[in-house]
Amino acid sequence: MTFLQLLVSRTLVAGFSDMAAQLDVLRGQQMYRHRRVLGEAQGREVYVGGRRLLNFCSNDYLGLAADERVGTAFKAGVDRWGAGSGASHLVCGHMAVHQELEEALADFTGRPRALLFSSGYAANLGAINALVGQGDHVFEDRLNHASLLDGGWLSRASFHWYRHCDADHLAAKLAANPGDRQLIVTDGTFSMDGDQCRLAEMTRVASAAGAWLMVDDAHGMGVHGSGGCGVVDPANYDTGQVPVLMGTLGKAFGTAGAFVAGDEVLIETLIQKARNYIYTTALPPAVAAASLASLCIAREEAWRREHLAGLISYFRAGAAAQGLALMESTTPIQPIVLGEPGSALAASTALEARGLLAGAIRPPTVPKGTSRLRITLTAGHTESDVAQLLSALADTLGEQEQAV
Ligand SMILES: *Cc1c(COP(=O)(O)O)cnc(C)c1O
């Protein structure tokens, strides 16, 4: 071994032992993250570690991830288009089925155009970075999704927080930070709290300041609004009010990928400038074919939204009767805040022992002191599933209080 090799290997070893120590710290703080391996398809129940568990943590809000018709469209897509797209959209990976999905998404959201991205994370980074840069300003809600924060930070625009859903605070920040380009960025439905942005106020404040508004409706699309159009109903909000609308396909639509919808000029700008669009392989065409099928089902089968809304009310009424502290959420995301990471983990573990899966969400995903069980309901659940959840919560959270 040469001296240089020795030096490099020493440095690496030192680096890794440092990392191992950091992992130990995470374990000690009850902040260590584990993955569960599912042995069967995503659904109302999941098969984990040899057991079938009632699943209350997926984002498969309409129960379409394992829908047979979506799967059939996927397989037909492979037969027709092959497995991979082979290139980025701008080189030669943009197939007619991608184009058809973009047109269907534009129609679904009531916007002139839509542009497909490989994931919601990529869409958010790509859109924000194409729109603002050095010398500009980006304004973000305190509870925005990590991908929106990363997008803002990477853009090199000045980054400004505003208090959660506080339009007055936002207006003050806009006034204090004038510039040619001011971009306001918000979740439509907040992913960990389940509440929705106050869109009427946000659009008012944005227009008054001449700022652009970007709404990430990853959790709202398919779930809310007429035909599942999401939080930004085109009947009430045009592209002047909400110029940048982002949605994902991996949640209510049950497939994968994401899109940004808006005017011609926005979409053409993204095609020219969004690096996460330009420098990445186009989604597998069969994913687009499957998404076309699920979009159609989501639109037409309104019973899924109605059934889900019924379950949400049923859960909230039952939980309130039990004295559980719920958040102000009318969406499928129904968190129960327990405080410390250990409490959230213990509750999640106790539920699992009773055959139910609900995720423990801890910092940095949520602010310190607000670790929680994040319960999500889907159209695949029945009322008796939710009754089972309520009774398990009564047992486990009751026990926890006694333990304190
Ligand atoms: C899930 C999520 C994303 C990321 O979407 P992916 O397609 O999973 O990458 C972006 N924003 C919000 C609010 C999300 O919940």
Short mmCIF file of C-alpha atoms and ligand atoms in Angstrom, two decimals:
data_model
loop_
_atom_site.label_atom_id
_atom_site.label_comp_id
_atom_site.label_asym_id
_atom_site.label_seq_id
_atom_site.Cartn_x
_atom_site.Cartn_y
_atom_site.Cartn_z
CA MET A 1 0.00 0.00 0.00
CA THR A 2 1.38 3.40 -0.91
CA PHE A 3 1.40 6.20 1.60
CA LEU A 4 -1.38 7.91 -0.30
CA GLN A 5 -3.58 4.79 -0.31
CA LEU A 6 -2.94 4.39 3.39
CA LEU A 7 -3.91 7.99 4.02
CA VAL A 8 -7.10 7.63 1.98
CA SER A 9 -8.11 4.39 3.70
CA ARG A 10 -7.41 5.92 7.13
CA THR A 11 -9.54 8.93 6.29
CA LEU A 12 -12.36 6.72 5.07
CA VAL A 13 -12.25 4.56 8.17
CA ALA A 14 -12.28 7.62 10.40
CA GLY A 15 -15.19 9.03 8.41
CA PHE A 16 -17.21 5.85 8.74
CA SER A 17 -16.60 5.42 12.46
CA ASP A 18 -17.85 8.97 12.84
CA MET A 19 -20.97 8.05 10.92
CA ALA A 20 -21.49 4.94 13.05
CA ALA A 21 -21.36 7.16 16.14
CA GLN A 22 -23.95 9.43 14.61
CA LEU A 23 -26.20 6.45 13.93
CA ASP A 24 -25.86 5.46 17.59
CA VAL A 25 -26.95 8.93 18.59
CA LEU A 26 -30.05 8.59 16.41
CA ARG A 27 -30.82 5.21 18.03
CA GLY A 28 -30.44 6.73 21.47
CA GLN A 29 -32.84 9.53 20.58
CA GLN A 30 -35.46 7.10 19.23
CA MET A 31 -34.99 8.77 15.89
CA TYR A 32 -33.60 5.83 13.95
CA ARG A 33 -35.56 4.95 10.84
CA HIS A 34 -36.27 1.42 9.65
CA ARG A 35 -37.89 0.14 6.51
CA ARG A 36 -40.55 -2.53 6.53
CA VAL A 37 -40.44 -5.12 3.78
CA LEU A 38 -43.84 -5.79 2.25
CA GLY A 39 -44.40 -9.26 0.90
CA GLU A 40 -47.55 -8.46 -1.05
CA ALA A 41 -49.21 -5.61 -2.93
CA GLN A 42 -50.03 -2.29 -1.30
CA GLY A 43 -53.60 -2.17 -0.05
CA ARG A 44 -56.08 -2.16 2.80
CA GLU A 45 -53.91 -4.83 4.39
CA VAL A 46 -50.18 -5.28 3.98
CA TYR A 47 -48.14 -8.43 4.53
CA VAL A 48 -45.17 -7.66 6.77
CA GLY A 49 -42.92 -10.02 8.69
CA GLY A 50 -45.21 -12.99 8.14
CA ARG A 51 -48.33 -11.15 9.32
CA ARG A 52 -51.15 -9.33 7.63
CA LEU A 53 -51.65 -5.88 9.11
CA LEU A 54 -54.50 -3.44 8.61
CA ASN A 55 -52.78 -0.57 6.85
CA PHE A 56 -53.31 3.00 8.04
CA CYS A 57 -50.21 4.63 6.62
CA SER A 58 -50.27 4.59 2.85
CA ASN A 59 -50.99 7.56 0.58
CA ASP A 60 -53.02 5.32 -1.70
CA TYR A 61 -56.07 7.44 -0.85
CA LEU A 62 -58.40 6.10 -3.54
CA GLY A 63 -57.22 2.49 -3.22
CA LEU A 64 -55.92 2.41 -6.80
CA ALA A 65 -52.30 1.24 -6.34
CA ALA A 66 -53.29 -2.40 -6.75
CA ASP A 67 -56.46 -1.85 -8.80
CA GLU A 68 -56.77 -4.57 -11.40
CA ARG A 69 -57.74 -2.19 -14.22
CA VAL A 70 -54.73 0.03 -13.55
CA GLY A 71 -52.51 -3.07 -13.52
CA THR A 72 -53.99 -4.28 -16.79
CA ALA A 73 -53.31 -0.89 -18.40
CA PHE A 74 -49.75 -1.08 -17.08
CA LYS A 75 -49.20 -4.51 -18.67
CA ALA A 76 -50.76 -3.40 -21.95
CA GLY A 77 -48.45 -0.38 -21.79
CA VAL A 78 -45.41 -2.65 -21.56
CA ASP A 79 -46.66 -4.70 -24.53
CA ARG A 80 -47.21 -1.58 -26.60
CA TRP A 81 -44.28 0.61 -25.50
CA GLY A 82 -41.67 -1.65 -23.90
CA ALA A 83 -40.21 -1.36 -20.42
CA GLY A 84 -38.14 1.80 -20.54
CA SER A 85 -38.31 5.16 -22.27
CA GLY A 86 -34.63 4.97 -23.21
CA ALA A 87 -33.83 8.69 -23.02
CA SER A 88 -34.84 12.00 -21.51
CA HIS A 89 -37.92 13.77 -22.88
CA LEU A 90 -35.81 16.28 -24.83
CA VAL A 91 -33.56 13.70 -26.46
CA CYS A 92 -35.87 10.94 -27.72
CA GLY A 93 -37.74 9.52 -24.72
CA HIS A 94 -40.98 11.51 -25.08
CA MET A 95 -43.53 9.01 -26.38
CA ALA A 96 -47.11 9.51 -27.54
CA VAL A 97 -48.39 7.96 -24.30
CA HIS A 98 -46.50 10.60 -22.25
CA GLN A 99 -47.99 13.27 -24.48
CA GLU A 100 -51.48 11.82 -24.06
CA LEU A 101 -51.10 11.75 -20.27
CA GLU A 102 -49.93 15.38 -20.23
CA GLU A 103 -53.02 16.38 -22.20
CA ALA A 104 -55.28 14.37 -19.88
CA LEU A 105 -53.66 16.02 -16.82
CA ALA A 106 -54.12 19.49 -18.33
CA ASP A 107 -57.78 18.66 -18.84
CA PHE A 108 -58.09 17.15 -15.34
CA THR A 109 -56.68 20.27 -13.67
CA GLY A 110 -58.40 22.73 -16.02
CA ARG A 111 -55.07 24.23 -17.11
CA PRO A 112 -53.86 24.81 -20.69
CA ARG A 113 -50.79 22.57 -20.33
CA ALA A 114 -49.18 20.02 -18.03
CA LEU A 115 -45.63 18.67 -17.93
CA LEU A 116 -44.65 15.24 -16.61
CA PHE A 117 -41.77 14.78 -14.16
CA SER A 118 -40.32 11.53 -12.84
CA SER A 119 -41.31 12.29 -9.24
CA GLY A 120 -42.89 14.98 -7.13
CA TYR A 121 -39.54 15.67 -5.55
CA ALA A 122 -38.04 16.33 -9.00
CA ALA A 123 -41.02 18.45 -10.10
CA ASN A 124 -40.71 20.74 -7.08
CA LEU A 125 -36.95 21.19 -7.38
CA GLY A 126 -37.20 21.66 -11.13
CA ALA A 127 -40.08 24.14 -11.12
CA ILE A 128 -38.81 26.37 -8.31
CA ASN A 129 -35.29 26.47 -9.74
CA ALA A 130 -36.55 27.30 -13.23
CA LEU A 131 -38.59 30.21 -11.87
CA VAL A 132 -36.36 31.94 -9.34
CA GLY A 133 -32.63 32.42 -8.78
CA GLN A 134 -30.12 34.80 -7.31
CA GLY A 135 -31.67 38.21 -6.64
CA ASP A 136 -35.22 36.79 -6.41
CA HIS A 137 -37.29 35.88 -3.36
CA VAL A 138 -39.05 32.70 -2.36
CA PHE A 139 -41.62 32.59 0.47
CA GLU A 140 -42.51 29.29 2.09
CA ASP A 141 -44.97 28.06 4.71
CA ARG A 142 -43.27 26.77 7.89
CA LEU A 143 -44.76 23.32 7.34
CA ASN A 144 -44.03 22.89 3.64
CA HIS A 145 -42.90 19.51 2.34
CA ALA A 146 -39.13 18.87 2.32
CA SER A 147 -38.97 18.90 -1.49
CA LEU A 148 -40.38 22.45 -1.58
CA LEU A 149 -37.87 23.60 1.02
CA ASP A 150 -34.99 21.97 -0.84
CA GLY A 151 -36.20 23.60 -4.06
CA GLY A 152 -36.20 27.02 -2.43
CA TRP A 153 -32.81 26.56 -0.77
CA LEU A 154 -31.13 25.27 -3.93
CA SER A 155 -32.47 28.09 -6.08
CA ARG A 156 -30.19 30.68 -4.45
CA ALA A 157 -33.14 33.07 -4.22
CA SER A 158 -33.47 34.71 -0.78
CA PHE A 159 -35.50 32.30 1.33
CA HIS A 160 -38.26 33.58 3.64
CA TRP A 161 -40.48 31.60 6.01
CA TYR A 162 -43.99 32.63 6.90
CA ARG A 163 -46.04 31.25 9.78
CA HIS A 164 -48.19 28.25 8.94
CA CYS A 165 -51.17 29.35 6.82
CA ASP A 166 -50.75 32.94 8.01
CA ALA A 167 -51.62 35.19 5.05
CA ASP A 168 -51.01 38.40 7.04
CA HIS A 169 -47.53 37.28 7.97
CA LEU A 170 -46.92 36.37 4.33
CA ALA A 171 -48.15 39.80 3.18
CA ALA A 172 -45.75 41.49 5.60
CA LYS A 173 -42.83 39.38 4.34
CA LEU A 174 -43.72 40.16 0.73
CA ALA A 175 -43.82 43.88 1.47
CA ALA A 176 -40.50 43.78 3.32
CA ASN A 177 -38.72 41.93 0.50
CA PRO A 178 -39.60 43.55 -2.80
CA GLY A 179 -38.13 42.26 -6.04
CA ASP A 180 -38.98 41.53 -9.65
CA ARG A 181 -39.68 37.93 -8.88
CA GLN A 182 -41.39 36.82 -5.71
CA LEU A 183 -42.54 33.20 -5.59
CA ILE A 184 -44.89 31.98 -2.85
CA VAL A 185 -44.81 28.23 -2.33
CA THR A 186 -47.30 26.19 -0.30
CA ASP A 187 -48.60 22.67 0.16
CA GLY A 188 -52.28 22.38 -0.84
CA THR A 189 -52.93 19.76 1.86
CA PHE A 190 -50.12 19.71 4.43
CA SER A 191 -48.62 16.25 4.40
CA MET A 192 -48.05 15.78 8.14
CA ASP A 193 -50.89 17.89 9.62
CA GLY A 194 -53.59 17.17 7.06
CA ASP A 195 -54.96 20.73 7.02
CA GLN A 196 -55.30 22.73 3.82
CA CYS A 197 -53.79 26.03 2.78
CA ARG A 198 -56.18 28.99 2.86
CA LEU A 199 -56.24 29.40 -0.86
CA ALA A 200 -58.66 32.36 -1.08
CA GLU A 201 -56.45 34.42 1.25
CA MET A 202 -53.24 33.24 -0.38
CA THR A 203 -54.39 34.23 -3.88
CA ARG A 204 -55.55 37.62 -2.58
CA VAL A 205 -52.20 38.35 -0.96
CA ALA A 206 -50.27 37.06 -3.98
CA SER A 207 -52.17 39.22 -6.48
CA ALA A 208 -51.90 42.30 -4.28
CA ALA A 209 -48.12 41.88 -4.24
CA GLY A 210 -47.85 40.81 -7.88
CA ALA A 211 -46.19 37.60 -6.68
CA TRP A 212 -46.46 34.13 -8.22
CA LEU A 213 -48.20 31.40 -6.26
CA MET A 214 -47.18 27.74 -6.48
CA VAL A 215 -49.41 25.08 -4.89
CA ASP A 216 -48.17 21.52 -4.32
CA ASP A 217 -51.35 19.45 -4.22
CA ALA A 218 -49.68 16.05 -3.82
CA HIS A 219 -52.22 14.99 -1.17
CA GLY A 220 -55.29 16.80 -2.50
CA MET A 221 -55.41 15.74 -6.09
CA GLY A 222 -57.87 12.93 -6.72
CA VAL A 223 -59.19 13.32 -3.17
CA HIS A 224 -60.92 16.71 -3.06
CA GLY A 225 -62.94 18.89 -5.39
CA SER A 226 -65.29 18.06 -8.22
CA GLY A 227 -64.04 15.05 -10.16
CA GLY A 228 -61.08 14.94 -7.79
CA CYS A 229 -59.54 18.08 -9.29
CA GLY A 230 -57.92 18.84 -5.93
CA VAL A 231 -57.65 21.92 -3.75
CA VAL A 232 -57.23 24.26 -6.73
CA ASP A 233 -60.63 23.98 -8.41
CA PRO A 234 -60.32 25.55 -11.89
CA ALA A 235 -63.90 26.84 -11.55
CA ASN A 236 -62.65 29.14 -8.77
CA TYR A 237 -58.95 29.64 -9.46
CA ASP A 238 -57.45 30.37 -12.86
CA THR A 239 -53.79 30.40 -13.84
CA GLY A 240 -53.62 34.13 -13.01
CA GLN A 241 -54.40 33.29 -9.38
CA VAL A 242 -52.47 30.02 -9.16
CA PRO A 243 -49.92 30.08 -11.98
CA VAL A 244 -48.00 26.99 -10.81
CA LEU A 245 -49.93 23.87 -9.80
CA MET A 246 -48.07 20.68 -8.97
CA GLY A 247 -49.57 17.22 -8.44
CA THR A 248 -48.21 13.72 -8.02
CA LEU A 249 -49.28 10.41 -9.49
CA GLY A 250 -47.89 8.17 -6.72
CA LYS A 251 -50.52 9.02 -4.11
CA ALA A 252 -54.25 9.04 -4.94
CA PHE A 253 -53.60 7.90 -8.51
CA GLY A 254 -51.66 4.89 -7.28
CA THR A 255 -48.85 4.89 -9.88
CA ALA A 256 -45.69 7.05 -9.93
CA GLY A 257 -44.42 10.35 -11.25
CA ALA A 258 -45.70 13.89 -11.04
CA PHE A 259 -46.59 16.95 -13.09
CA VAL A 260 -46.75 20.71 -13.13
CA ALA A 261 -49.79 22.34 -14.75
CA GLY A 262 -50.18 25.92 -15.94
CA ASP A 263 -50.07 28.26 -18.92
CA GLU A 264 -48.18 27.67 -22.13
CA VAL A 265 -45.40 30.10 -21.15
CA LEU A 266 -44.83 28.40 -17.79
CA ILE A 267 -44.63 24.93 -19.31
CA GLU A 268 -42.35 26.02 -22.16
CA THR A 269 -40.12 27.76 -19.61
CA LEU A 270 -39.89 24.55 -17.58
CA ILE A 271 -39.03 22.55 -20.69
CA GLN A 272 -36.17 24.95 -21.46
CA LYS A 273 -34.92 25.52 -17.92
CA ALA A 274 -35.97 22.90 -15.34
CA ARG A 275 -32.83 20.84 -14.86
CA ASN A 276 -34.74 18.03 -13.13
CA TYR A 277 -36.82 17.77 -16.28
CA ILE A 278 -34.04 18.07 -18.82
CA TYR A 279 -31.34 15.84 -17.33
CA THR A 280 -33.31 12.75 -16.41
CA THR A 281 -34.78 9.72 -18.16
CA ALA A 282 -38.47 10.00 -19.01
CA LEU A 283 -40.85 7.88 -16.90
CA PRO A 284 -41.37 4.35 -18.21
CA PRO A 285 -44.13 4.70 -20.81
CA ALA A 286 -46.21 1.96 -19.17
CA VAL A 287 -46.38 4.11 -16.03
CA ALA A 288 -47.97 6.79 -18.18
CA ALA A 289 -50.40 4.23 -19.63
CA ALA A 290 -51.36 3.05 -16.12
CA SER A 291 -51.73 6.65 -14.94
CA LEU A 292 -54.14 7.39 -17.80
CA ALA A 293 -56.31 4.51 -16.57
CA SER A 294 -56.21 5.60 -12.94
CA LEU A 295 -56.93 9.22 -13.85
CA CYS A 296 -60.05 8.07 -15.64
CA ILE A 297 -61.15 5.90 -12.68
CA ALA A 298 -60.42 8.68 -10.18
CA ARG A 299 -62.55 11.08 -12.14
CA GLU A 300 -65.49 8.79 -12.76
CA GLU A 301 -65.75 6.80 -9.54
CA ALA A 302 -66.91 9.59 -7.27
CA TRP A 303 -68.04 6.92 -4.78
CA ARG A 304 -64.39 6.51 -3.76
CA ARG A 305 -64.23 10.14 -2.60
CA GLU A 306 -67.65 9.90 -0.96
CA HIS A 307 -66.80 6.69 0.87
CA LEU A 308 -63.49 8.18 2.02
CA ALA A 309 -65.20 11.36 3.25
CA GLY A 310 -67.62 9.15 5.22
CA LEU A 311 -64.72 7.27 6.84
CA ILE A 312 -62.99 10.53 7.77
CA SER A 313 -66.13 11.80 9.55
CA TYR A 314 -66.65 8.45 11.23
CA PHE A 315 -63.06 8.39 12.48
CA ARG A 316 -63.17 11.97 13.74
CA ALA A 317 -66.47 11.51 15.55
CA GLY A 318 -65.23 8.29 17.17
CA ALA A 319 -61.87 9.73 18.16
CA ALA A 320 -63.46 12.88 19.60
CA ALA A 321 -65.87 10.75 21.64
CA GLN A 322 -62.82 8.97 23.06
CA GLY A 323 -61.19 12.24 23.98
CA LEU A 324 -58.33 11.91 21.50
CA ALA A 325 -56.79 15.24 20.51
CA LEU A 326 -57.27 15.49 16.76
CA MET A 327 -55.85 18.13 14.47
CA GLU A 328 -57.94 20.47 12.35
CA SER A 329 -58.01 18.18 9.37
CA THR A 330 -60.88 17.16 7.14
CA THR A 331 -58.56 15.20 4.85
CA PRO A 332 -57.52 11.51 4.89
CA ILE A 333 -54.45 12.54 6.93
CA GLN A 334 -55.48 12.33 10.60
CA PRO A 335 -52.46 12.80 12.87
CA ILE A 336 -52.47 12.25 16.62
CA VAL A 337 -49.69 14.34 18.15
CA LEU A 338 -48.00 12.60 21.10
CA GLY A 339 -44.96 14.82 21.67
CA GLU A 340 -41.71 12.94 22.11
CA PRO A 341 -40.34 10.51 19.50
CA GLY A 342 -40.44 7.64 22.02
CA SER A 343 -44.18 8.13 22.65
CA ALA A 344 -44.98 8.08 18.96
CA LEU A 345 -42.84 4.96 18.47
CA ALA A 346 -44.40 3.21 21.45
CA ALA A 347 -47.91 3.93 20.17
CA SER A 348 -47.02 2.70 16.70
CA THR A 349 -45.47 -0.48 18.14
CA ALA A 350 -48.50 -1.13 20.36
CA LEU A 351 -50.84 -0.76 17.39
CA GLU A 352 -48.69 -3.14 15.39
CA ALA A 353 -48.97 -5.72 18.17
CA ARG A 354 -52.73 -5.48 17.65
CA GLY A 355 -52.40 -5.99 13.89
CA LEU A 356 -52.55 -2.37 12.74
CA LEU A 357 -49.97 -0.30 10.96
CA ALA A 358 -49.72 3.46 11.56
CA GLY A 359 -46.48 5.34 11.12
CA ALA A 360 -44.61 7.18 13.88
CA ILE A 361 -43.51 10.50 12.39
CA ARG A 362 -40.61 12.21 14.16
CA PRO A 363 -38.31 15.20 13.61
CA PRO A 364 -36.98 16.41 11.25
CA THR A 365 -40.11 15.49 9.29
CA VAL A 366 -42.18 17.36 11.91
CA PRO A 367 -41.10 20.07 14.41
CA LYS A 368 -39.52 18.95 17.71
CA GLY A 369 -42.04 18.09 20.41
CA THR A 370 -44.74 17.18 17.87
CA SER A 371 -43.90 13.56 17.11
CA ARG A 372 -47.06 11.84 16.11
CA LEU A 373 -48.95 8.89 14.77
CA ARG A 374 -49.81 9.73 11.19
CA ILE A 375 -52.99 7.88 10.42
CA THR A 376 -54.19 7.85 6.84
CA LEU A 377 -57.53 6.57 5.64
CA THR A 378 -58.23 5.30 2.13
CA ALA A 379 -61.23 4.37 0.02
CA GLY A 380 -60.09 0.76 0.45
CA HIS A 381 -61.03 0.77 4.15
CA THR A 382 -64.41 -0.22 5.55
CA GLU A 383 -66.21 1.33 8.47
CA SER A 384 -65.44 -1.75 10.54
CA ASP A 385 -61.70 -1.30 9.79
CA VAL A 386 -61.94 2.20 11.21
CA ALA A 387 -63.91 0.92 14.21
CA GLN A 388 -61.07 -1.55 14.83
CA LEU A 389 -58.56 1.31 14.63
CA LEU A 390 -60.54 3.38 17.11
CA SER A 391 -60.74 0.57 19.62
CA ALA A 392 -57.01 -0.18 19.26
CA LEU A 393 -56.26 3.52 19.81
CA ALA A 394 -58.42 3.51 22.92
CA ASP A 395 -56.45 0.55 24.30
CA THR A 396 -52.97 1.68 23.39
CA LEU A 397 -53.15 5.40 24.11
CA GLY A 398 -54.96 4.65 27.37
CA GLU A 399 -52.14 2.29 28.34
CA GLN A 400 -49.55 4.91 27.46
CA GLU A 401 -51.12 7.45 29.75
CA GLN A 402 -51.10 4.93 32.59
CA ALA A 403 -47.45 4.23 31.92
CA VAL A 404 -46.54 7.92 32.33
C1 LIG B 1 -45.03 12.98 -1.53
C2 LIG B 1 -44.88 14.45 -1.72
C3 LIG B 1 -44.02 14.96 -2.69
C4 LIG B 1 -43.07 14.08 -3.46
O1 LIG B 1 -43.72 13.36 -4.43
P1 LIG B 1 -43.05 12.02 -4.99
O2 LIG B 1 -43.73 11.79 -6.27
O3 LIG B 1 -43.32 10.98 -3.96
O4 LIG B 1 -41.59 12.33 -5.15
C5 LIG B 1 -44.00 16.32 -2.88
N1 LIG B 1 -44.78 17.14 -2.15
C6 LIG B 1 -45.60 16.68 -1.20
C7 LIG B 1 -46.44 17.63 -0.42
C8 LIG B 1 -45.66 15.32 -0.94
O5 LIG B 1 -46.43 14.86 0.03
#
